[in-house]
PDB file of C-alpha atoms and ligand atoms in Angstrom:
ATOM      1  CA  UNK R   1     -21.826  48.867  -8.413  1.00  0.00           C
ATOM      2  CA  UNK R   2     -19.666  51.112  -6.320  1.00  0.00           C
ATOM      3  CA  UNK R   3     -22.678  53.399  -5.690  1.00  0.00           C
ATOM      4  CA  UNK R   4     -24.736  50.344  -4.549  1.00  0.00           C
ATOM      5  CA  UNK R   5     -21.801  49.379  -2.204  1.00  0.00           C
ATOM      6  CA  UNK R   6     -21.732  53.027  -0.798  1.00  0.00           C
ATOM      7  CA  UNK R   7     -25.644  52.962  -0.226  1.00  0.00           C
ATOM      8  CA  UNK R   8     -25.272  49.619   1.654  1.00  0.00           C
ATOM      9  CA  UNK R   9     -22.578  50.997   3.842  1.00  0.00           C
ATOM     10  CA  UNK R  10     -24.670  54.045   4.519  1.00  0.00           C
ATOM     11  CA  UNK R  11     -27.598  51.574   5.298  1.00  0.00           C
ATOM     12  CA  UNK R  12     -25.276  49.654   7.657  1.00  0.00           C
ATOM     13  CA  UNK R  13     -24.471  53.033   9.401  1.00  0.00           C
ATOM     14  CA  UNK R  14     -28.206  53.648   9.811  1.00  0.00           C
ATOM     15  CA  UNK R  15     -28.761  50.194  11.221  1.00  0.00           C
ATOM     16  CA  UNK R  16     -25.834  50.591  13.589  1.00  0.00           C
ATOM     17  CA  UNK R  17     -27.248  53.952  14.837  1.00  0.00           C
ATOM     18  CA  UNK R  18     -30.718  52.400  15.340  1.00  0.00           C
ATOM     19  CA  UNK R  19     -29.234  49.723  17.516  1.00  0.00           C
ATOM     20  CA  UNK R  20     -26.777  51.844  19.509  1.00  0.00           C
ATOM     21  CA  UNK R  21     -29.043  54.794  20.303  1.00  0.00           C
ATOM     22  CA  UNK R  22     -27.924  56.068  23.786  1.00  0.00           C
ATOM     23  CA  UNK R  23     -31.616  56.055  24.824  1.00  0.00           C
ATOM     24  CA  UNK R  24     -31.664  52.170  24.692  1.00  0.00           C
ATOM     25  CA  UNK R  25     -28.920  51.868  27.212  1.00  0.00           C
ATOM     26  CA  UNK R  26     -30.255  54.677  29.419  1.00  0.00           C
ATOM     27  CA  UNK R  27     -33.788  53.033  29.305  1.00  0.00           C
ATOM     28  CA  UNK R  28     -32.555  49.754  30.141  1.00  0.00           C
ATOM     29  CA  UNK R  29     -30.482  51.239  33.186  1.00  0.00           C
ATOM     30  CA  UNK R  30     -33.552  53.328  34.166  1.00  0.00           C
ATOM     31  CA  UNK R  31     -35.950  50.209  34.069  1.00  0.00           C
ATOM     32  CA  UNK R  32     -33.684  48.230  36.331  1.00  0.00           C
ATOM     33  CA  UNK R  33     -33.577  51.096  38.896  1.00  0.00           C
ATOM     34  CA  UNK R  34     -37.210  51.628  38.556  1.00  0.00           C
ATOM     35  CA  UNK R  35     -37.997  48.057  39.078  1.00  0.00           C
ATOM     36  CA  UNK R  36     -36.257  48.271  42.470  1.00  0.00           C
ATOM     37  CA  UNK R  37     -38.278  51.297  43.437  1.00  0.00           C
ATOM     38  CA  UNK R  38     -41.560  49.659  42.249  1.00  0.00           C
ATOM     39  CA  UNK R  39     -40.850  46.671  44.405  1.00  0.00           C
ATOM     40  CA  UNK R  40     -40.083  48.710  47.450  1.00  0.00           C
ATOM     41  CA  UNK R  41     -43.292  50.824  46.852  1.00  0.00           C
ATOM     42  CA  UNK R  42     -45.415  47.600  46.684  1.00  0.00           C
ATOM     43  CA  UNK R  43     -43.900  46.562  50.274  1.00  0.00           C
ATOM     44  CA  UNK R  44     -44.480  50.222  51.476  1.00  0.00           C
ATOM     45  CA  UNK R  45     -48.066  50.134  50.418  1.00  0.00           C
ATOM     46  CA  UNK R  46     -48.663  46.860  52.049  1.00  0.00           C
ATOM     47  CA  UNK R  47     -47.111  47.877  55.302  1.00  0.00           C
ATOM     48  CA  UNK R  48     -49.083  51.195  55.311  1.00  0.00           C
ATOM     49  CA  UNK R  49     -52.246  49.349  54.847  1.00  0.00           C
ATOM     50  CA  UNK R  50     -51.414  46.632  57.400  1.00  0.00           C
ATOM     51  CA  UNK R  51     -50.685  49.492  59.882  1.00  0.00           C
ATOM     52  CA  UNK R  52     -53.829  51.260  59.145  1.00  0.00           C
ATOM     53  CA  UNK R  53     -55.725  48.217  59.943  1.00  0.00           C
ATOM     54  CA  UNK R  54     -53.802  47.688  63.142  1.00  0.00           C
ATOM     55  CA  UNK R  55     -54.226  51.463  64.066  1.00  0.00           C
ATOM     56  CA  UNK R  56     -58.238  50.983  63.675  1.00  0.00           C
ATOM     57  CA  UNK R  57     -57.915  47.904  65.825  1.00  0.00           C
ATOM     58  CA  UNK R  58     -55.968  49.759  68.551  1.00  0.00           C
ATOM     59  CA  UNK R  59     -58.392  52.738  68.500  1.00  0.00           C
ATOM     60  CA  UNK R  60     -61.290  50.381  68.856  1.00  0.00           C
ATOM     61  CA  UNK R  61     -59.529  48.361  71.612  1.00  0.00           C
ATOM     62  CA  UNK R  62     -58.957  51.628  73.534  1.00  0.00           C
ATOM     63  CA  UNK R  63     -62.645  52.748  72.892  1.00  0.00           C
ATOM     64  CA  UNK R  64     -64.249  49.492  74.092  1.00  0.00           C
ATOM     65  CA  UNK R  65     -62.407  49.544  77.534  1.00  0.00           C
ATOM     66  CA  UNK R  66     -63.068  53.323  77.869  1.00  0.00           C
ATOM     67  CA  UNK R  67     -66.748  52.427  77.548  1.00  0.00           C
ATOM     68  CA  UNK R  68     -66.454  49.770  79.857  1.00  0.00           C
ATOM     69  CA  UNK R  69     -64.926  51.954  82.456  1.00  0.00           C
ATOM     70  CA  UNK R  70     -67.558  54.610  81.879  1.00  0.00           C
ATOM     71  CA  UNK R  71     -70.334  52.031  82.588  1.00  0.00           C
ATOM     72  CA  UNK R  72     -68.759  51.113  85.874  1.00  0.00           C
ATOM     73  CA  UNK R  73     -68.124  54.639  86.683  1.00  0.00           C
ATOM     74  CA  UNK R  74     -71.844  55.281  86.075  1.00  0.00           C
ATOM     75  CA  UNK R  75     -72.897  52.505  88.255  1.00  0.00           C
ATOM     76  CA  UNK R  76     -70.530  53.817  91.008  1.00  0.00           C
ATOM     77  CA  UNK R  77     -71.947  57.468  90.652  1.00  0.00           C
ATOM     78  CA  UNK R  78     -75.518  56.154  90.534  1.00  0.00           C
ATOM     79  CA  UNK R  79     -75.442  55.081  94.084  1.00  0.00           C
ATOM     80  CA  UNK R  80     -77.202  51.788  93.225  1.00  0.00           C
ATOM     81  CA  UNK R  81     -74.347  49.728  94.413  1.00  0.00           C
ATOM     82  CA  UNK R  82     -74.272  49.951  98.090  1.00  0.00           C
ATOM     83  CA  UNK R  83     -72.628  46.759  99.413  1.00  0.00           C
ATOM     84  CA  UNK R  84     -69.082  47.600 100.592  1.00  0.00           C
ATOM     85  CA  UNK R  85     -67.736  44.500  99.004  1.00  0.00           C
ATOM     86  CA  UNK R  86     -69.396  45.278  95.668  1.00  0.00           C
ATOM     87  CA  UNK R  87     -68.214  48.937  95.777  1.00  0.00           C
ATOM     88  CA  UNK R  88     -64.554  47.707  96.533  1.00  0.00           C
ATOM     89  CA  UNK R  89     -64.784  45.216  93.561  1.00  0.00           C
ATOM     90  CA  UNK R  90     -66.147  48.013  91.145  1.00  0.00           C
ATOM     91  CA  UNK R  91     -63.361  50.512  92.355  1.00  0.00           C
ATOM     92  CA  UNK R  92     -60.955  47.810  91.806  1.00  0.00           C
ATOM     93  CA  UNK R  93     -62.144  46.930  88.258  1.00  0.00           C
ATOM     94  CA  UNK R  94     -62.113  50.585  87.386  1.00  0.00           C
ATOM     95  CA  UNK R  95     -58.558  50.732  88.688  1.00  0.00           C
ATOM     96  CA  UNK R  96     -57.571  47.898  86.336  1.00  0.00           C
ATOM     97  CA  UNK R  97     -59.473  49.323  83.422  1.00  0.00           C
ATOM     98  CA  UNK R  98     -57.398  52.551  83.848  1.00  0.00           C
ATOM     99  CA  UNK R  99     -54.288  50.570  83.672  1.00  0.00           C
ATOM    100  CA  UNK R 100     -55.461  48.579  80.710  1.00  0.00           C
ATOM    101  CA  UNK R 101     -56.524  51.998  78.943  1.00  0.00           C
ATOM    102  CA  UNK R 102     -53.052  53.231  79.627  1.00  0.00           C
ATOM    103  CA  UNK R 103     -51.376  50.126  77.959  1.00  0.00           C
ATOM    104  CA  UNK R 104     -53.658  50.214  75.052  1.00  0.00           C
ATOM    105  CA  UNK R 105     -52.978  53.939  74.469  1.00  0.00           C
ATOM    106  CA  UNK R 106     -49.295  53.228  74.576  1.00  0.00           C
ATOM    107  CA  UNK R 107     -49.745  50.517  71.951  1.00  0.00           C
ATOM    108  CA  UNK R 108     -51.887  52.996  69.963  1.00  0.00           C
ATOM    109  CA  UNK R 109     -49.322  55.570  69.943  1.00  0.00           C
ATOM    110  CA  UNK R 110     -46.613  53.108  68.893  1.00  0.00           C
ATOM    111  CA  UNK R 111     -48.693  51.995  66.068  1.00  0.00           C
ATOM    112  CA  UNK R 112     -49.444  55.745  64.901  1.00  0.00           C
ATOM    113  CA  UNK R 113     -45.535  56.343  65.044  1.00  0.00           C
ATOM    114  CA  UNK R 114     -44.858  53.484  62.899  1.00  0.00           C
ATOM    115  CA  UNK R 115     -47.683  54.291  60.572  1.00  0.00           C
ATOM    116  CA  UNK R 116     -46.275  57.849  60.187  1.00  0.00           C
ATOM    117  CA  UNK R 117     -42.870  56.567  59.292  1.00  0.00           C
ATOM    118  CA  UNK R 118     -44.280  54.021  56.899  1.00  0.00           C
ATOM    119  CA  UNK R 119     -46.363  56.874  55.236  1.00  0.00           C
ATOM    120  CA  UNK R 120     -43.086  58.942  54.854  1.00  0.00           C
ATOM    121  CA  UNK R 121     -41.340  56.168  53.323  1.00  0.00           C
ATOM    122  CA  UNK R 122     -44.285  55.351  50.996  1.00  0.00           C
ATOM    123  CA  UNK R 123     -44.443  59.084  49.960  1.00  0.00           C
ATOM    124  CA  UNK R 124     -40.737  59.279  49.258  1.00  0.00           C
ATOM    125  CA  UNK R 125     -40.867  56.059  47.036  1.00  0.00           C
ATOM    126  CA  UNK R 126     -43.919  57.511  45.443  1.00  0.00           C
ATOM    127  CA  UNK R 127     -41.886  60.580  44.409  1.00  0.00           C
ATOM    128  CA  UNK R 128     -38.970  58.631  43.226  1.00  0.00           C
ATOM    129  CA  UNK R 129     -41.358  56.405  41.148  1.00  0.00           C
ATOM    130  CA  UNK R 130     -43.062  59.350  39.566  1.00  0.00           C
ATOM    131  CA  UNK R 131     -39.482  60.992  38.715  1.00  0.00           C
ATOM    132  CA  UNK R 132     -38.427  57.606  37.090  1.00  0.00           C
ATOM    133  CA  UNK R 133     -41.757  57.501  35.036  1.00  0.00           C
ATOM    134  CA  UNK R 134     -41.312  61.108  33.966  1.00  0.00           C
ATOM    135  CA  UNK R 135     -37.568  60.526  32.845  1.00  0.00           C
ATOM    136  CA  UNK R 136     -38.595  57.206  31.277  1.00  0.00           C
ATOM    137  CA  UNK R 137     -41.177  59.096  29.040  1.00  0.00           C
ATOM    138  CA  UNK R 138     -38.581  61.506  28.029  1.00  0.00           C
ATOM    139  CA  UNK R 139     -36.209  58.977  27.052  1.00  0.00           C
ATOM    140  CA  UNK R 140     -38.845  57.071  25.032  1.00  0.00           C
ATOM    141  CA  UNK R 141     -39.960  60.181  23.191  1.00  0.00           C
ATOM    142  CA  UNK R 142     -36.522  61.016  22.466  1.00  0.00           C
ATOM    143  CA  UNK R 143     -35.756  57.515  21.248  1.00  0.00           C
ATOM    144  CA  UNK R 144     -38.754  57.423  19.107  1.00  0.00           C
ATOM    145  CA  UNK R 145     -37.892  60.795  17.392  1.00  0.00           C
ATOM    146  CA  UNK R 146     -34.539  59.388  16.716  1.00  0.00           C
ATOM    147  CA  UNK R 147     -35.929  56.134  15.256  1.00  0.00           C
ATOM    148  CA  UNK R 148     -38.312  58.005  13.122  1.00  0.00           C
ATOM    149  CA  UNK R 149     -35.481  60.125  11.727  1.00  0.00           C
ATOM    150  CA  UNK R 150     -33.408  57.055  11.204  1.00  0.00           C
ATOM    151  CA  UNK R 151     -36.393  55.129   9.564  1.00  0.00           C
ATOM    152  CA  UNK R 152     -36.839  57.996   7.143  1.00  0.00           C
ATOM    153  CA  UNK R 153     -33.223  57.911   6.133  1.00  0.00           C
ATOM    154  CA  UNK R 154     -33.339  54.064   5.691  1.00  0.00           C
ATOM    155  CA  UNK R 155     -36.531  54.349   3.570  1.00  0.00           C
ATOM    156  CA  UNK R 156     -34.661  56.846   1.261  1.00  0.00           C
ATOM    157  CA  UNK R 157     -31.482  55.002   1.024  1.00  0.00           C
ATOM    158  CA  UNK R 158     -33.527  51.703   0.509  1.00  0.00           C
ATOM    159  CA  UNK R 159     -35.395  53.398  -2.504  1.00  0.00           C
ATOM    160  CA  UNK R 160     -32.186  54.614  -3.953  1.00  0.00           C
ATOM    161  CA  UNK R 161     -30.728  51.132  -3.547  1.00  0.00           C
ATOM    162  CA  UNK R 162     -33.696  49.343  -5.072  1.00  0.00           C
ATOM    163  CA  UNK R 163     -33.518  51.389  -8.251  1.00  0.00           C
ATOM    164  CA  UNK R 164     -29.827  50.968  -8.464  1.00  0.00           C
ATOM    165  CA  UNK R 165     -30.079  47.206  -7.844  1.00  0.00           C
ATOM    166  CA  UNK R 166     -32.632  46.933 -10.656  1.00  0.00           C
ATOM    167  CA  UNK R 167     -30.049  48.051 -13.311  1.00  0.00           C
ATOM    168  CA  UNK R 168     -27.490  45.414 -12.329  1.00  0.00           C
ATOM    169  CA  UNK R 169     -27.708  41.775 -13.013  1.00  0.00           C
ATOM    170  CA  UNK R 170     -29.257  39.468 -10.398  1.00  0.00           C
ATOM    171  CA  UNK R 171     -26.365  37.146 -10.258  1.00  0.00           C
ATOM    172  CA  UNK R 172     -23.839  39.923  -9.814  1.00  0.00           C
ATOM    173  CA  UNK R 173     -25.911  41.226  -6.945  1.00  0.00           C
ATOM    174  CA  UNK R 174     -26.137  37.849  -5.322  1.00  0.00           C
ATOM    175  CA  UNK R 175     -22.391  37.353  -5.711  1.00  0.00           C
ATOM    176  CA  UNK R 176     -21.871  40.891  -4.285  1.00  0.00           C
ATOM    177  CA  UNK R 177     -24.115  40.064  -1.325  1.00  0.00           C
ATOM    178  CA  UNK R 178     -22.293  36.905  -0.458  1.00  0.00           C
ATOM    179  CA  UNK R 179     -18.941  38.763  -0.711  1.00  0.00           C
ATOM    180  CA  UNK R 180     -20.275  41.434   1.508  1.00  0.00           C
ATOM    181  CA  UNK R 181     -21.248  39.235   4.184  1.00  0.00           C
ATOM    182  CA  UNK R 182     -17.912  37.554   4.363  1.00  0.00           C
ATOM    183  CA  UNK R 183     -15.864  40.613   4.037  1.00  0.00           C
ATOM    184  CA  UNK R 184     -17.092  43.003   6.634  1.00  0.00           C
ATOM    185  CA  UNK R 185     -19.755  44.700   4.640  1.00  0.00           C
ATOM    186  CA  UNK R 186     -17.478  45.311   1.584  1.00  0.00           C
ATOM    187  CA  UNK R 187     -18.291  43.120  -1.423  1.00  0.00           C
ATOM    188  CA  UNK R 188     -17.055  45.405  -4.096  1.00  0.00           C
ATOM    189  CA  UNK R 189     -14.111  47.866  -4.318  1.00  0.00           C
ATOM    190  CA  UNK R 190     -12.583  50.057  -6.958  1.00  0.00           C
ATOM    191  CA  UNK R 191      -9.276  49.236  -8.548  1.00  0.00           C
ATOM    192  CA  UNK R 192      -7.133  52.312  -8.007  1.00  0.00           C
ATOM    193  CA  UNK R 193      -3.917  52.182  -9.710  1.00  0.00           C
ATOM    194  CA  UNK R 194      -2.736  48.646  -9.121  1.00  0.00           C
ATOM    195  CA  UNK R 195      -4.419  48.514  -5.723  1.00  0.00           C
ATOM    196  CA  UNK R 196      -7.625  46.884  -4.741  1.00  0.00           C
ATOM    197  CA  UNK R 197      -9.174  49.342  -2.399  1.00  0.00           C
ATOM    198  CA  UNK R 198     -10.988  46.592  -0.650  1.00  0.00           C
ATOM    199  CA  UNK R 199      -7.976  44.880   0.817  1.00  0.00           C
ATOM    200  CA  UNK R 200      -5.521  47.574   0.089  1.00  0.00           C
ATOM    201  CA  UNK R 201      -3.195  45.160  -1.643  1.00  0.00           C
ATOM    202  CA  UNK R 202      -1.323  45.707  -4.873  1.00  0.00           C
ATOM    203  CA  UNK R 203      -2.029  43.194  -7.510  1.00  0.00           C
ATOM    204  CA  UNK R 204       0.564  41.120  -9.066  1.00  0.00           C
ATOM    205  CA  UNK R 205       1.713  42.232 -12.491  1.00  0.00           C
ATOM    206  CA  UNK R 206       0.669  38.897 -13.954  1.00  0.00           C
ATOM    207  CA  UNK R 207      -2.810  39.300 -12.614  1.00  0.00           C
ATOM    208  CA  UNK R 208      -2.977  42.863 -13.803  1.00  0.00           C
ATOM    209  CA  UNK R 209      -1.946  41.654 -17.290  1.00  0.00           C
ATOM    210  CA  UNK R 210      -4.643  39.011 -17.270  1.00  0.00           C
ATOM    211  CA  UNK R 211      -7.302  41.709 -16.218  1.00  0.00           C
ATOM    212  CA  UNK R 212      -6.037  44.017 -18.908  1.00  0.00           C
ATOM    213  CA  UNK R 213      -6.753  41.158 -21.598  1.00  0.00           C
ATOM    214  CA  UNK R 214     -10.347  40.651 -20.254  1.00  0.00           C
ATOM    215  CA  UNK R 215     -13.301  42.280 -21.866  1.00  0.00           C
ATOM    216  CA  UNK R 216     -14.726  45.364 -20.240  1.00  0.00           C
ATOM    217  CA  UNK R 217     -18.158  43.688 -19.517  1.00  0.00           C
ATOM    218  CA  UNK R 218     -16.496  40.857 -17.693  1.00  0.00           C
ATOM    219  CA  UNK R 219     -16.619  41.231 -13.867  1.00  0.00           C
ATOM    220  CA  UNK R 220     -13.197  41.292 -12.136  1.00  0.00           C
ATOM    221  CA  UNK R 221     -12.331  39.879  -8.832  1.00  0.00           C
ATOM    222  CA  UNK R 222      -9.356  40.623  -6.682  1.00  0.00           C
ATOM    223  CA  UNK R 223      -6.933  37.649  -6.490  1.00  0.00           C
ATOM    224  CA  UNK R 224      -6.160  38.635  -2.980  1.00  0.00           C
ATOM    225  CA  UNK R 225      -9.211  39.138  -1.147  1.00  0.00           C
ATOM    226  CA  UNK R 226     -11.928  37.858  -3.656  1.00  0.00           C
ATOM    227  CA  UNK R 227     -13.871  41.014  -3.705  1.00  0.00           C
ATOM    228  CA  UNK R 228     -15.573  42.321  -6.883  1.00  0.00           C
ATOM    229  CA  UNK R 229     -13.142  44.781  -8.480  1.00  0.00           C
ATOM    230  CA  UNK R 230     -14.426  47.699 -10.241  1.00  0.00           C
ATOM    231  CA  UNK R 231     -12.585  49.305 -13.174  1.00  0.00           C
ATOM    232  CA  UNK R 232     -12.490  53.150 -12.800  1.00  0.00           C
ATOM    233  CA  UNK R 233     -10.488  55.851 -14.850  1.00  0.00           C
ATOM    234  CA  UNK R 234      -7.931  55.565 -12.121  1.00  0.00           C
ATOM    235  CA  UNK R 235      -7.456  51.851 -12.645  1.00  0.00           C
ATOM    236  CA  UNK R 236      -4.161  50.532 -13.978  1.00  0.00           C
ATOM    237  CA  UNK R 237      -5.991  48.178 -16.367  1.00  0.00           C
TER     238      UNK R 237
HETATM  239 ZN1   ZN P 301      -8.608  42.973  -2.785  1.00  0.00          ZN
END
């Protein structure tokens, strides 16, 4: 009985270790931080692709106006336009196209600067996300190794417990389990001298006398805590 109790306590320790592995906590914290970076990265990816599109548009805007200006310049240079009025109009248009090109180039430059900044942010976030992923993989493999070790311990203890339990009567096991659940994991304790080692109380002389008169195959219970009391060579009964 006491061996079974001891194995159950060892199994409790293994179960507690499984639940309280430091990797669980570290992974939860890391996961929360990583989620923030992942969200920021999605936003950065969107911004970069928007700005790339904007940049293409700005490039093509500049290009279109440049071509228009080149066509006008060609007409001017060709000497085909002779009327002074038409020439003046053409020169005037070329002038306004120059100003338009200059405005569009400013806009193009501004988009390029914003794109560069966005790409730098994106690269930084990608680096951080990769570092998180690496750390996460390390923690997971360390957690899995610890769990595997604890699973092996649990299996070994479980086998020992099964063969011990098979030697004890079913109703005693059932009673012990119930007591264990109610009493912080300890359902059976040795009687050492006059003391129940489950609740650490000394038993009353009248109870001890009753126990002395009880047949050795009858299961004793502590009058104080109700736990199964196991007779040992150190028991006062
Ligand atoms: Zn007791």
